[in-house]
Structures are given as structure tokens and as C-alpha cells.
Short mmCIF file of C-alpha atoms in Angstrom, two decimals:
data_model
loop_
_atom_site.label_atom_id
_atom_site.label_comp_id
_atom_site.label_asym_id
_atom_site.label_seq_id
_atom_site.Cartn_x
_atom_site.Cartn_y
_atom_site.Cartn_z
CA UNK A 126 -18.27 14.83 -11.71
CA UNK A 127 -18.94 11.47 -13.80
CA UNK A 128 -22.66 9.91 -13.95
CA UNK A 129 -22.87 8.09 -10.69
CA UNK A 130 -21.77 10.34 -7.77
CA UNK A 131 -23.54 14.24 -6.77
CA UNK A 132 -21.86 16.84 -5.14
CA UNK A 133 -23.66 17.81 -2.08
CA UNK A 134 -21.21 20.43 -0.77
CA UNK A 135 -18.46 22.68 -1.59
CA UNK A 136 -14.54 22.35 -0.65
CA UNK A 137 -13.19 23.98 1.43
CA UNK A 138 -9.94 26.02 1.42
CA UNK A 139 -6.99 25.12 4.24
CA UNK A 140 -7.46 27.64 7.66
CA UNK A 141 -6.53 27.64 10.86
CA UNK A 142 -4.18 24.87 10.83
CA UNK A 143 -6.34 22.42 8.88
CA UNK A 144 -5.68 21.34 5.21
CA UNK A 145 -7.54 22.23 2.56
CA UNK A 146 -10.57 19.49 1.32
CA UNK A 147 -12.61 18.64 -1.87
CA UNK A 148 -16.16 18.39 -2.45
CA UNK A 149 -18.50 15.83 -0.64
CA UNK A 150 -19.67 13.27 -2.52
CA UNK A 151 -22.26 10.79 -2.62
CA UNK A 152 -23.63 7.86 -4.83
CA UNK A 153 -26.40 8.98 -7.09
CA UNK A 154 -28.57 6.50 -5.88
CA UNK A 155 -28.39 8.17 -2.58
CA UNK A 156 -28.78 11.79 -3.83
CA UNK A 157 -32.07 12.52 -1.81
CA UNK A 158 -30.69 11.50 1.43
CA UNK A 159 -27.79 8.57 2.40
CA UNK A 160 -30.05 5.03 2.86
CA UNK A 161 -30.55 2.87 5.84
CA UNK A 162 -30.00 -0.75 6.06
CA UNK A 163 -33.30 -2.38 6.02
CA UNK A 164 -33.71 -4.27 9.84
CA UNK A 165 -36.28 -6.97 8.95
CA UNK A 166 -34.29 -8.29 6.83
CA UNK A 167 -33.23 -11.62 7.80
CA UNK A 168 -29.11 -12.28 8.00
CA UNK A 169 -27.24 -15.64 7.97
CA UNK A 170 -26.50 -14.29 12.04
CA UNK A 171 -30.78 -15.43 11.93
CA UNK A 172 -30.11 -18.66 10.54
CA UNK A 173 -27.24 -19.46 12.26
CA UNK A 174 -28.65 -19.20 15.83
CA UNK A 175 -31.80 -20.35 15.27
CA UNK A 176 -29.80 -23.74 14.03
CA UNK A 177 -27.72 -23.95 16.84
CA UNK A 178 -30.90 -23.69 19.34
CA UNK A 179 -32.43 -26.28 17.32
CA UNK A 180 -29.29 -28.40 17.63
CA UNK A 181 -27.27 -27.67 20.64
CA UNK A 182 -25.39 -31.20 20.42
CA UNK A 183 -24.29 -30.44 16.87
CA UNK A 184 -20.72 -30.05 17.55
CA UNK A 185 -19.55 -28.95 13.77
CA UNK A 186 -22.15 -25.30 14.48
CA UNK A 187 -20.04 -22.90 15.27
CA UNK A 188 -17.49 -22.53 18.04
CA UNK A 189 -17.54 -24.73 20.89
CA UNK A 190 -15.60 -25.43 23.99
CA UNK A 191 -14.59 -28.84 24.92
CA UNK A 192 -16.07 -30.37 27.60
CA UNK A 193 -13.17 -31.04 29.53
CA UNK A 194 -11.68 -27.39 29.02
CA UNK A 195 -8.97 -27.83 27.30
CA UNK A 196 -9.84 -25.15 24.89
CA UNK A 197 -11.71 -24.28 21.71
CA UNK A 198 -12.55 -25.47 18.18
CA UNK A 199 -14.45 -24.39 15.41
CA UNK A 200 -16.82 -26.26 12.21
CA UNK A 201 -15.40 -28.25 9.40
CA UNK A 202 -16.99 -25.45 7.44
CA UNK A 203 -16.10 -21.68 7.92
CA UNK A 204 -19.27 -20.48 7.27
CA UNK A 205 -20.27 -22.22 10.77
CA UNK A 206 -18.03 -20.07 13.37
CA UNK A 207 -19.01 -16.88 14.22
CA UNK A 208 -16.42 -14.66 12.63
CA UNK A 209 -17.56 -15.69 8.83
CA UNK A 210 -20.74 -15.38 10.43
CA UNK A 211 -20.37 -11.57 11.11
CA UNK A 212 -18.38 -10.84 7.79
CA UNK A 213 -21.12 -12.38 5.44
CA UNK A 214 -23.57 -10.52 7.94
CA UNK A 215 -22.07 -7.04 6.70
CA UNK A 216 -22.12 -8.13 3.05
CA UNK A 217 -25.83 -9.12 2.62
CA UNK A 218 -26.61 -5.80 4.68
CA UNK A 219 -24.67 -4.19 2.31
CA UNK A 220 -26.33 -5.98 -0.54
CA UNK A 221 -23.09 -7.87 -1.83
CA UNK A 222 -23.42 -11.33 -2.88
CA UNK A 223 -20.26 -13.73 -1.29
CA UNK A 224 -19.42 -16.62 -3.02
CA UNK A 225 -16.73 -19.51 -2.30
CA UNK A 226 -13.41 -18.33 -4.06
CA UNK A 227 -12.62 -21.88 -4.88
CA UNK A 228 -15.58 -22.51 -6.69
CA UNK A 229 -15.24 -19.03 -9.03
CA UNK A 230 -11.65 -18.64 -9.82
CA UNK A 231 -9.62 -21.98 -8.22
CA UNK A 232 -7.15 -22.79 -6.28
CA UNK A 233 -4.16 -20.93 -7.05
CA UNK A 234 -6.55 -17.65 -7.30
CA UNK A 235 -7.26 -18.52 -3.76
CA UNK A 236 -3.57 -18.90 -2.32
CA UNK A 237 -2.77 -15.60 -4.42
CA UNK A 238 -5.17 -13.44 -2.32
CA UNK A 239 -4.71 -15.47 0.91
CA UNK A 240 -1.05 -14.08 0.62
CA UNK A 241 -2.74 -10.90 0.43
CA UNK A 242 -0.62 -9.81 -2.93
CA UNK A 243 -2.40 -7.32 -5.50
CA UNK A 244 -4.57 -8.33 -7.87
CA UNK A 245 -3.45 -7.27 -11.44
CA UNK A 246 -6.11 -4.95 -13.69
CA UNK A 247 -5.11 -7.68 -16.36
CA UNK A 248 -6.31 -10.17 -14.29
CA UNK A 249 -9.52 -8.86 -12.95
CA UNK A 250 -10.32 -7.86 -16.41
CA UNK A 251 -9.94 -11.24 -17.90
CA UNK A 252 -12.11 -12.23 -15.03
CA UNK A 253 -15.23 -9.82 -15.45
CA UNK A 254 -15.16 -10.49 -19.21
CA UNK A 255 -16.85 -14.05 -17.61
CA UNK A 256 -18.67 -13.07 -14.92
CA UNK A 257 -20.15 -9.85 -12.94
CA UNK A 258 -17.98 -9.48 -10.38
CA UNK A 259 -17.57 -5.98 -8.61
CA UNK A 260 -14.58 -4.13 -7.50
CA UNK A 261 -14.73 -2.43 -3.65
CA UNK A 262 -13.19 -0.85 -0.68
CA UNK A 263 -13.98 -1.85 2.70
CA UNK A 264 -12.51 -0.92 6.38
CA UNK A 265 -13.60 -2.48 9.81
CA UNK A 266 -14.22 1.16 10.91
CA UNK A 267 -16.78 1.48 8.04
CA UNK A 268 -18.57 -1.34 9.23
CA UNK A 269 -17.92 -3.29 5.82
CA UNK A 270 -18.20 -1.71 2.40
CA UNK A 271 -17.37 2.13 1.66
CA UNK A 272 -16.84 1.95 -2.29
CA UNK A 273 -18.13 -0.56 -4.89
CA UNK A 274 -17.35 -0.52 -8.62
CA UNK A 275 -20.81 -0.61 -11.01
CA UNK A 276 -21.12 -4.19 -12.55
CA UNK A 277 -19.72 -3.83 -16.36
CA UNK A 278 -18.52 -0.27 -15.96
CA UNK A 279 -15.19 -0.89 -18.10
CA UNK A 280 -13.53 2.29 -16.93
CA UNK A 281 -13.80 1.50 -12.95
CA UNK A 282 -11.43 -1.06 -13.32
CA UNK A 283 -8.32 -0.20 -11.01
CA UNK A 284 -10.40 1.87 -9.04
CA UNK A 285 -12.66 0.30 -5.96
CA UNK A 286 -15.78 1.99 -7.41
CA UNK A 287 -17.84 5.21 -6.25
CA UNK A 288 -19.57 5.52 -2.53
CA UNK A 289 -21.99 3.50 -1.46
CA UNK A 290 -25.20 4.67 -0.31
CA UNK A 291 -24.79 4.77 2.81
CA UNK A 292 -21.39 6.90 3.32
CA UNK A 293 -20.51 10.64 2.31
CA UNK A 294 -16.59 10.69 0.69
CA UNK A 295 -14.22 13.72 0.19
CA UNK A 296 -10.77 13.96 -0.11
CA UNK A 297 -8.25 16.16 2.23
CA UNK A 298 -5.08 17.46 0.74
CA UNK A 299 -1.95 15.97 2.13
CA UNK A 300 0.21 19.24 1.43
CA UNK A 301 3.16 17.42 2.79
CA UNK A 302 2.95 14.80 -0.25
CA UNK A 303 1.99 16.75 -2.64
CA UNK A 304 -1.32 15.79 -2.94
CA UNK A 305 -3.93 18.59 -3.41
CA UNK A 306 -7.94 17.72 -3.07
CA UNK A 307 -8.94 21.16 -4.70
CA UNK A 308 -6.76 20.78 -8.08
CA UNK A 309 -7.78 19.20 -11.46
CA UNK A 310 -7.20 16.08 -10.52
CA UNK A 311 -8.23 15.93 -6.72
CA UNK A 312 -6.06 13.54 -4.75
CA UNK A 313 -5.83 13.55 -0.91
CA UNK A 314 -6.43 11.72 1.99
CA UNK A 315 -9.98 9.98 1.69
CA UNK A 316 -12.29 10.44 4.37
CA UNK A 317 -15.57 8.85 5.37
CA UNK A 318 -18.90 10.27 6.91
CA UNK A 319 -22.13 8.32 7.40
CA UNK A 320 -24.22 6.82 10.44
CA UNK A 321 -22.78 2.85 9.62
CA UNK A 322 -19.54 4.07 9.97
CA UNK A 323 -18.15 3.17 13.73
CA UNK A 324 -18.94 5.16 16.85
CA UNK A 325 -14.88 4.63 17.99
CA UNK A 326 -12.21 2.24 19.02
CA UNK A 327 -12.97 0.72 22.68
CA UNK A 328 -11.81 2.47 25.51
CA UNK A 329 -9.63 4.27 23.29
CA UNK A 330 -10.64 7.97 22.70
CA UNK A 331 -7.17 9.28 22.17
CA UNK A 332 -7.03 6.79 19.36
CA UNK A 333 -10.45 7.96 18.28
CA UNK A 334 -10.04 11.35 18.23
CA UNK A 335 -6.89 10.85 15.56
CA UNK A 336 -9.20 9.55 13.43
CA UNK A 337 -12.53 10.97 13.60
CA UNK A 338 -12.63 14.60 12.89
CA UNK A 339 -15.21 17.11 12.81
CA UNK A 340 -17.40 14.17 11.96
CA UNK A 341 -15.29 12.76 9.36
CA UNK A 342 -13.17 9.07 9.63
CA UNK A 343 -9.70 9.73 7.92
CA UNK A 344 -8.74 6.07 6.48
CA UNK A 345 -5.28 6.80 6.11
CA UNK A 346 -5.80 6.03 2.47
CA UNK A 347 -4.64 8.71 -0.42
CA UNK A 348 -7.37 8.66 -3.02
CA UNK A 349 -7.79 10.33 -6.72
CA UNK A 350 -11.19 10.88 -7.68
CA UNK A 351 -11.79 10.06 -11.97
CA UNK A 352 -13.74 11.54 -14.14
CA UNK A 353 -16.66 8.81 -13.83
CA UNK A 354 -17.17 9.63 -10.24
CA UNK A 355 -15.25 6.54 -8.70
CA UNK A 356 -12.54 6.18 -6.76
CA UNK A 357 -8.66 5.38 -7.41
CA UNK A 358 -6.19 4.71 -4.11
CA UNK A 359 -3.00 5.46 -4.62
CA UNK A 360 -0.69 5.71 -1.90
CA UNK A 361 -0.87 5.72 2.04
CA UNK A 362 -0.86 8.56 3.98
CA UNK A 363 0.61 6.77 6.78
CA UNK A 364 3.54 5.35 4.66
CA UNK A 365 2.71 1.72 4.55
CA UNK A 366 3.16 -0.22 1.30
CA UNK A 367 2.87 -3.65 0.00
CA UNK A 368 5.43 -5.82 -1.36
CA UNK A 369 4.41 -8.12 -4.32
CA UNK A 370 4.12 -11.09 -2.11
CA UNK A 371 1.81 -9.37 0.07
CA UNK A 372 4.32 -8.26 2.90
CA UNK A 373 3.09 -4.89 4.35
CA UNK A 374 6.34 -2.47 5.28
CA UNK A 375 5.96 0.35 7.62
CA UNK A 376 8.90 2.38 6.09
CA UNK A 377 9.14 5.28 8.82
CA UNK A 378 9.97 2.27 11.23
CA UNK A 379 12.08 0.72 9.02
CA UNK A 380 13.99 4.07 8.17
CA UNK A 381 14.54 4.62 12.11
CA UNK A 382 15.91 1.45 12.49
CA UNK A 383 18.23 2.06 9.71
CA UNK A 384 19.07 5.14 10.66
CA UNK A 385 20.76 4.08 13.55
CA UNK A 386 23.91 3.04 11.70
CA UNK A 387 26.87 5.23 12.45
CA UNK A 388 27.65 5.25 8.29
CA UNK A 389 25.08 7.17 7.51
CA UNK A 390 23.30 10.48 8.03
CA UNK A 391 20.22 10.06 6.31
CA UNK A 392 18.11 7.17 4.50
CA UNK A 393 15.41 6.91 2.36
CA UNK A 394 13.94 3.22 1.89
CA UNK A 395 11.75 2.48 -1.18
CA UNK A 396 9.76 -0.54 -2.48
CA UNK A 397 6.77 -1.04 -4.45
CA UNK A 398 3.81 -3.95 -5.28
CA UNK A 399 5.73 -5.25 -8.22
CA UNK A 400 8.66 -6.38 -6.24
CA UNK A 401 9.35 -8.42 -3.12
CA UNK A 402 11.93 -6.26 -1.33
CA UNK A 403 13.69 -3.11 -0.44
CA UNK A 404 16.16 -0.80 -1.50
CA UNK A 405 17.45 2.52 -0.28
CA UNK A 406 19.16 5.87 -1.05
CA UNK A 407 21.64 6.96 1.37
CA UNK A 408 23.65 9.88 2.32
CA UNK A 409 26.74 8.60 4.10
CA UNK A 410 28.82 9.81 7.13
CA UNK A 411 31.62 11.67 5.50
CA UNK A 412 34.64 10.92 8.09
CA UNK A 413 33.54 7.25 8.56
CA UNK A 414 33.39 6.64 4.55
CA UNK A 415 36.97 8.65 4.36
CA UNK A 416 38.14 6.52 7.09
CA UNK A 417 37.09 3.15 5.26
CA UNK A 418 38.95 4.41 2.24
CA UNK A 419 42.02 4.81 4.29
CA UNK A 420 41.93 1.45 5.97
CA UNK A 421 41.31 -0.43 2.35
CA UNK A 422 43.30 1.49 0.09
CA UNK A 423 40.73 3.01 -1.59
CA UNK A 424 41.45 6.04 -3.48
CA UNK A 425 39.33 9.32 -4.27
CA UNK A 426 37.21 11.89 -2.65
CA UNK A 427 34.08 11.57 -1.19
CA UNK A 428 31.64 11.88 -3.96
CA UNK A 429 34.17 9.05 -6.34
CA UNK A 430 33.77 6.96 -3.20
CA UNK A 431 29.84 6.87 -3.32
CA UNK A 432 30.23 5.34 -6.57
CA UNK A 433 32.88 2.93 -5.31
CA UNK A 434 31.44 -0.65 -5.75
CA UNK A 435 33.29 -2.15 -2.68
CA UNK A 436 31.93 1.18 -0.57
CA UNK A 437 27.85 0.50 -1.46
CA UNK A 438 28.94 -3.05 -0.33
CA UNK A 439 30.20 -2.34 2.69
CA UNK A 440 27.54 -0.03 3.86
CA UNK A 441 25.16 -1.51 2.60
CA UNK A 442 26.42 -5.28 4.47
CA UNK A 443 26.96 -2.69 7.60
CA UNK A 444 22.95 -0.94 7.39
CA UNK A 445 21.85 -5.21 7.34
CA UNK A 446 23.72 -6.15 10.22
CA UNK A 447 21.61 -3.13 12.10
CA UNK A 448 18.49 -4.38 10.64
CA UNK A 449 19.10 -8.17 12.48
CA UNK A 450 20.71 -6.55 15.69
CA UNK A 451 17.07 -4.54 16.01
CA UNK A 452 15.43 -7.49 14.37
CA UNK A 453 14.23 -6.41 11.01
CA UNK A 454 12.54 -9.13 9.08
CA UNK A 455 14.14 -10.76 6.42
CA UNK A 456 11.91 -9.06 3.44
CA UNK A 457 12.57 -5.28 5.56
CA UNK A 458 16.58 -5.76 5.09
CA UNK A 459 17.84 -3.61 1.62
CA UNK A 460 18.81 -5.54 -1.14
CA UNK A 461 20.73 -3.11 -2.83
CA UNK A 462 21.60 0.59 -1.91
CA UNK A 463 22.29 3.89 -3.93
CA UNK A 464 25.19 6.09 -2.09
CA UNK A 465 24.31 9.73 -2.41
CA UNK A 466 27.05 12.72 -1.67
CA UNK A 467 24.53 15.66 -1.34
CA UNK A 468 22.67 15.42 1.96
CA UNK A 469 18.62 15.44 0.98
CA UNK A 470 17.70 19.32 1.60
CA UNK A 471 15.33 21.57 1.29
CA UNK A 472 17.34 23.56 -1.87
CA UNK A 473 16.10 20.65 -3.71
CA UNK A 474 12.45 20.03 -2.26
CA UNK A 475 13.28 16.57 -0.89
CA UNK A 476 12.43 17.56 2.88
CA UNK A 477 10.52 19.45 4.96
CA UNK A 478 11.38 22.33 6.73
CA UNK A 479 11.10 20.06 10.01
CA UNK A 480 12.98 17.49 7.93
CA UNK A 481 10.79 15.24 7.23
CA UNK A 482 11.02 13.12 3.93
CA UNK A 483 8.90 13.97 1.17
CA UNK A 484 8.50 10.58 -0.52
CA UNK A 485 6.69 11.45 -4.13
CA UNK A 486 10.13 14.38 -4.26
CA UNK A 487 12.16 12.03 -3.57
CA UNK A 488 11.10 8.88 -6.01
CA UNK A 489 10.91 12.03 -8.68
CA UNK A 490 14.35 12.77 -8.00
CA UNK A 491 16.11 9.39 -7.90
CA UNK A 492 13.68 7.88 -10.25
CA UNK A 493 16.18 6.19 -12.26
CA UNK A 494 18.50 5.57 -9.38
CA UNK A 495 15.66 3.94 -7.78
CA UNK A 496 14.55 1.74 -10.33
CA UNK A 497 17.96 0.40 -11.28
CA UNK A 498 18.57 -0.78 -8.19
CA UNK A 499 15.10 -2.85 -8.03
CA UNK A 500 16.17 -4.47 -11.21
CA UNK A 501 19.71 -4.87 -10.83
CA UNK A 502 19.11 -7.16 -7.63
CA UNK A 503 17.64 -9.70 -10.01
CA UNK A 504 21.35 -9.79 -11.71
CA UNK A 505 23.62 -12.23 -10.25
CA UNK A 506 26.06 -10.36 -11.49
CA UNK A 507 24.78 -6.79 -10.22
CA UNK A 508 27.81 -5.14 -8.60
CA UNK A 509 30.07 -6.06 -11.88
CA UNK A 510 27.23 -4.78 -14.05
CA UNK A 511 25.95 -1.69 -11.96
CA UNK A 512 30.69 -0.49 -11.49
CA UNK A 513 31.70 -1.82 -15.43
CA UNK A 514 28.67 -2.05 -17.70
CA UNK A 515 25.88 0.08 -16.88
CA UNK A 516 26.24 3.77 -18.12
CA UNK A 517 23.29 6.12 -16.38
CA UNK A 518 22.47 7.03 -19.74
CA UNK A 519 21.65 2.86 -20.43
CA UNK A 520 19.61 3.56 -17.30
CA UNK A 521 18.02 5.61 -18.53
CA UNK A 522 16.59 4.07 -21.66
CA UNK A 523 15.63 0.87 -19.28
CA UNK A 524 13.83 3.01 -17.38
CA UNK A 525 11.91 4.82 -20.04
CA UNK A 526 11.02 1.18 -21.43
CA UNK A 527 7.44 -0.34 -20.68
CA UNK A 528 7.21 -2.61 -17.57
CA UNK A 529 6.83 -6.13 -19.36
CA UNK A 530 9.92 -5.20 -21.28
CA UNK A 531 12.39 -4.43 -18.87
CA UNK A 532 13.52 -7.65 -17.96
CA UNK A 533 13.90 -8.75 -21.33
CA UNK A 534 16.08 -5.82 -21.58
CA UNK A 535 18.11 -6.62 -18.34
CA UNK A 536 18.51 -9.93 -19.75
CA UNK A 537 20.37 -8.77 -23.13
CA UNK A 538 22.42 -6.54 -21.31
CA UNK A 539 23.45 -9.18 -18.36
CA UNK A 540 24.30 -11.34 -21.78
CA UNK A 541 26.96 -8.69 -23.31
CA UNK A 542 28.32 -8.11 -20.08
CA UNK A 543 29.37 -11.90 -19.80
CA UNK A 544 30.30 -11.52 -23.39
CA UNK A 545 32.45 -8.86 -22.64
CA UNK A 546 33.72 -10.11 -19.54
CA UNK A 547 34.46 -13.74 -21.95
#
């Protein structure tokens, strides 16, 4: 597979209660044998201590405690306290240069990462078209880097490279996503083997033994190998995914939270990088909706009332005011909500047969119901637009449309529907 990785054993199919798993891969640099980190190498760790023997009243090296007690501070300069310390440590043993950020792409590149948002491929590209800089994929548990891009390899941009040469990689199917690791395009959870990668958490060998299988570390990451031999992650396995301000949401949490809302039977919560919050699909309580209808003189059977703008309202103002009783951050309360009649089932391959969401089903499914309601929470105007103005079929072509158009798009149509309303 691709010029820079080597198969060094087979996959293996699912048995006895494990899930099936790809190939093991390695870089080709490290096709005779996975390398060792070199240990005469000298590491800023060297340097550091030696300068702090050398000058033990230098107050700006490192950490130091007052002398009164009162607690701790730390060097003008980050690179002087032990934590950077460690972290540049891990890069130079893993051969990867660190540079200041503010010094290669300035200060608003800075705040954007500090916020922890995504990185655009349009961005990065610009970027390497200047410089050398390398794409990679790095977990505390893998004692720094696991993946690194090849410097000027076009097509590994998007991806966080191929293995390093230290670390085996193979993917295991997540069957309950849909992801398989044996197919034509192998996706699945990526796991980790290699003798830098950590021994366990501390004192924790329940923890330990979650992750750490037969040998392998599961990351909790779902990975698609490409052609070239690098690596692609694409979802969680553990259903945790980033807002586009750099919020992470644990959506199983969020869901149970939710779904403690006597209006409702079940929820499904969705949200992706490109927006900053959170909508939801949900199946409502039947007798409570009916009974809502009654008490407001609102007409129609249960499947005209899911449609009913003043019904999504209320249920939706109802599902929010659980969020702060159970206090939900403000980006984890729903923006906007999608009432569905038919409970999720298994007739249509939305749950498991324990009941258990399957998310990539589900986002199939409601595709278009999903993505309206991301972009009609731009609209100030989105409850008159979404009950007067918006025919599914108009959904439809906005959702077909590329990404950078769509809220051009959104605009023209918020424009005729305050011409209309004129």
C-alpha cells in the first residue's frame, strides 16, 4: 500500500467476540526492524539542568518556589519551566524540529490554534508552499509522535502522515459505525504498538486494560488508511467532536442529559468543525405533544404537529431549560431542533439491536434535515423561513451546493423571503 509504509502482517478476520482488524503497518524506513531512540544524544532536559546547577540563584530558570512559601512561579520564557522542557524533549527524540509559532506564521495563527480550532487544508497548503513544515499525530500515551506527513508530499495533506519508525499501526473495524478495516478502503479504530509507547496509566490498571489490548494501544481515534500509505482521521470512536471554535462535545453525555426531558423519547445531537454549536433530531412524547396542542389551540395530528413551528419552539425552549437545570454549557445547549414522528428503529438501520445510536445511519438519513438546521440558525428570521419559505425540495438543492456557496445561497433566499413578506 503506497511507497512509504510495508505490510508486516496479515488482518485478521473478527472471532470470538473481537472485531475484525487490517494489516500492520510500518514506515519503510523501519522495514528491517522498528528503531530506537538514540540515548547519547544530548536533549534540551541536558542543557537545562546543567544551567540551573550552574546558576541556582537565577530565578527566571525554570520553576521555583518562593522563599516565603507562598507558592510557585515559572520563567519569563516558556522554554525555561519544566513542562516545555519535557515536550521539546520528545520532539528532538523524535527528530522534529520546534520552532516559536509567532515567529513562523504570527499572531493571529497563534490565537487560532491556542483555541484549539482546526486548521483548514487551504490554509496549511498556502503555508507549505513557503516553508517545509510537516503534518503529524501525537498522543501522551505514545510518548509524543505516532504519524508524521513526508516534507513536500502534496497528497498527505489532510492526513497526519504515515507511522513513524518507531510504532507498528493497524486499524480495527468499528462494526457498530460502520467502519470496516478489511474493505477497500480500510477505516477503523487506529491502534498503536511499539516499545515508546506507554507502559499504563498510574495506579490505574482497570483504565489500562481498556486500552491496551493484546499488546496494542486503541487511541480512540477512527482512521482511513490512503493509497500513499498515510493516514486520514476521521471520526472518534468514543463520540467526541470539535466545534469550529475549538469546543470539544462529548455527545453521549450531552444526549443523556437531554434525554431526561419528559417531551421526548429519543434524541440524537449533531455538530460538526465548521460550526460553533448544536442541533438535534428528536422523536417526541406523543401524549405530552397532543396535550400541548390541546392547551394552545393547535390543530392536527401528531406527525402535522412535528412540523408545527410553535411545537419545535416549545420543545426545543423546554430540552434548554434541562440542559441549564443539569448545567450544560452554553455552546452544548441546541440551537435549533428537527421534530421527528417515527421513533429511530432498527427497520430503518438507525439503532442497534441494544439501541444504541448509530451516528454515520443516522447523519445519512437526516442529511438534509441536519444540515438545514445548522444553516438556518444563522437566519434571524429562521422559524418564518424554515414554516413559510423553505420547501424540502429548496433544501435540497442547498444542500447539494458546495460548502463556500451555501451561505451565499441562504443569503438570496433570506432576501426573497423579506421580499415576500414586504
Amino acid at each position: 500500500m503506497g511507497d512509504y509504509v510495508v505490510k508486516v502482517e496479515e488482518g485478521r478476520s473478527a472471532s470470538d467476540g473481537k472485531p475484525s482488524a487490517g494489516p500492520v503497518y510500518r514506515c519503510i524506513y523501519a522495514k528491517d526492524g522498528l528503531l530506537d531512540i538514540p540515548t547519547e544524544l544530548d536533549s534540551p532536559w541536558n542543557f537545562f539542568s546543567e544551567s540551573v546547577k550552574k546558576n541556582p540563584n537565577n530565578q527566571m530558570l525554570g520553576r521555583r518556589q518562593f522563599k516565603d512559601g507562598k507558592g510557585d512561579k515559572c520563567g519569563i520564557y516558556g522554554a525555561n519551566c519544566p513542562e516545555w522542557i519535557i515536550a521539546m524533549e520528545a520532539c528532538i527524540g523524535q527528530s522534529i524540529t520546534y520552532v516559536p509559532l509567532y515567529d513562523t506564521l504570527g499572531a493571529n495563527a497563534v490565537e487560532f490554534i491556542i483555541n484549539h480550532a482546526e486548521v483548514s487544508i487551504a490554509f496549511v497548503q498556502e503555508s507549505k508552499l513557503l516553508s517545509g513544515d510537516l503534518d503529524a499525530k501525537g498522543l501522551t500515551e505514545s510518548c509524543s509522535g505516532c504519524f508524521t506527513s513526508i516534507a513536500n508530499v502534496f497528497p498527505m495533506m489532510g492526513t497526519v502522515g504515515v507511522p513513524m519508525t518507531t510504532i507498528e499501526a493497524r486499524l480495527e473495524s468499528v462494526p457498530e459505525m460502520g467502519y470496516d478495516a478489511l474493505s477497500s478502503v480500510p477505516r477503523g479504530e487506529i491502534c498503536l504498538r511499539g516499545s515508546t509507547l506507554f507502559s499504563g496509566y498510574h495506579k490505574r490498571p482497570d483504565l489500562t486494560a481498556e486500552v491496551v489490548v493484546d499488546g496494542w494501544f486503541h487511541t480512540g481515534d477512527v482512521g482511513e488508511w490512503q493509497p500513499n500509505g498515510a493516514m486520514k482521521i476521521i471520526d472518534r470512536k468514543k463520540n467526541i467532536f470539535k466545534l469550529s471554535q475549538g469546543e470539544y462535545v462529548a455527545v453521549e453525555s450531552i444526549e443523556s442529559v437531554y434525554s431526561r426531558c419528559p417531551l421526548i423519547t429519543s434524541i440524537w445531537v449533531y455538530g460538526n468543525s465548521f460550526e460553533s454549536f448544536l442541533v438535534a433530531v428528536v422523536v417526541p412524547e406523543k401524549k405530552a405533544l397532543e396535550e400541548w396542542a390541546a392547551n394552545n389551540q393547535e390543530k392536527g395530528d401528531f406527525q402535522s404537529l412535528c412540523s408545527n413551528t410553535k411545537a419545535r419552539k416549545y420543545i426545543l425552549d423546554e430540552l434548554n431549560s434541562t440542559a441549564k437545570t443539569h448545567n450544560l454549557r452554553g455552546f452544548e445547549m441546541l440551537r435549533g431542533v428537527h421534530l421527528e414522528p417515527v421513533p429511530f428503529g432498527i427497520d430503518r438501520d438507525l439503532v442497534t439491536p441494544t439501541f444504541k445510536l448509530k451516528r454515520p445511519q443516522l447523519l445519512k438519513y437526516f442529511k438534509v434535515k441536519s444540515r438545514f438546521l445548522l444553516l438556518s440558525c444563522f437566519l434571524p428570521l429562521h422559524e418564518y423561513l424554515s414554516g413559510h419559505y423553505l420547501s424540502w425540495l429548496t433544501l435540497y438543492i442547498v444542500n447539494t451546493l458546495m460548502l463556500q456557496h451555501i451561505q451565499d445561497c441562504i443569503d438570496h433566499l433570506y432576501s426573497e423571503a423579506k421580499g415576500t413578506k414586504a
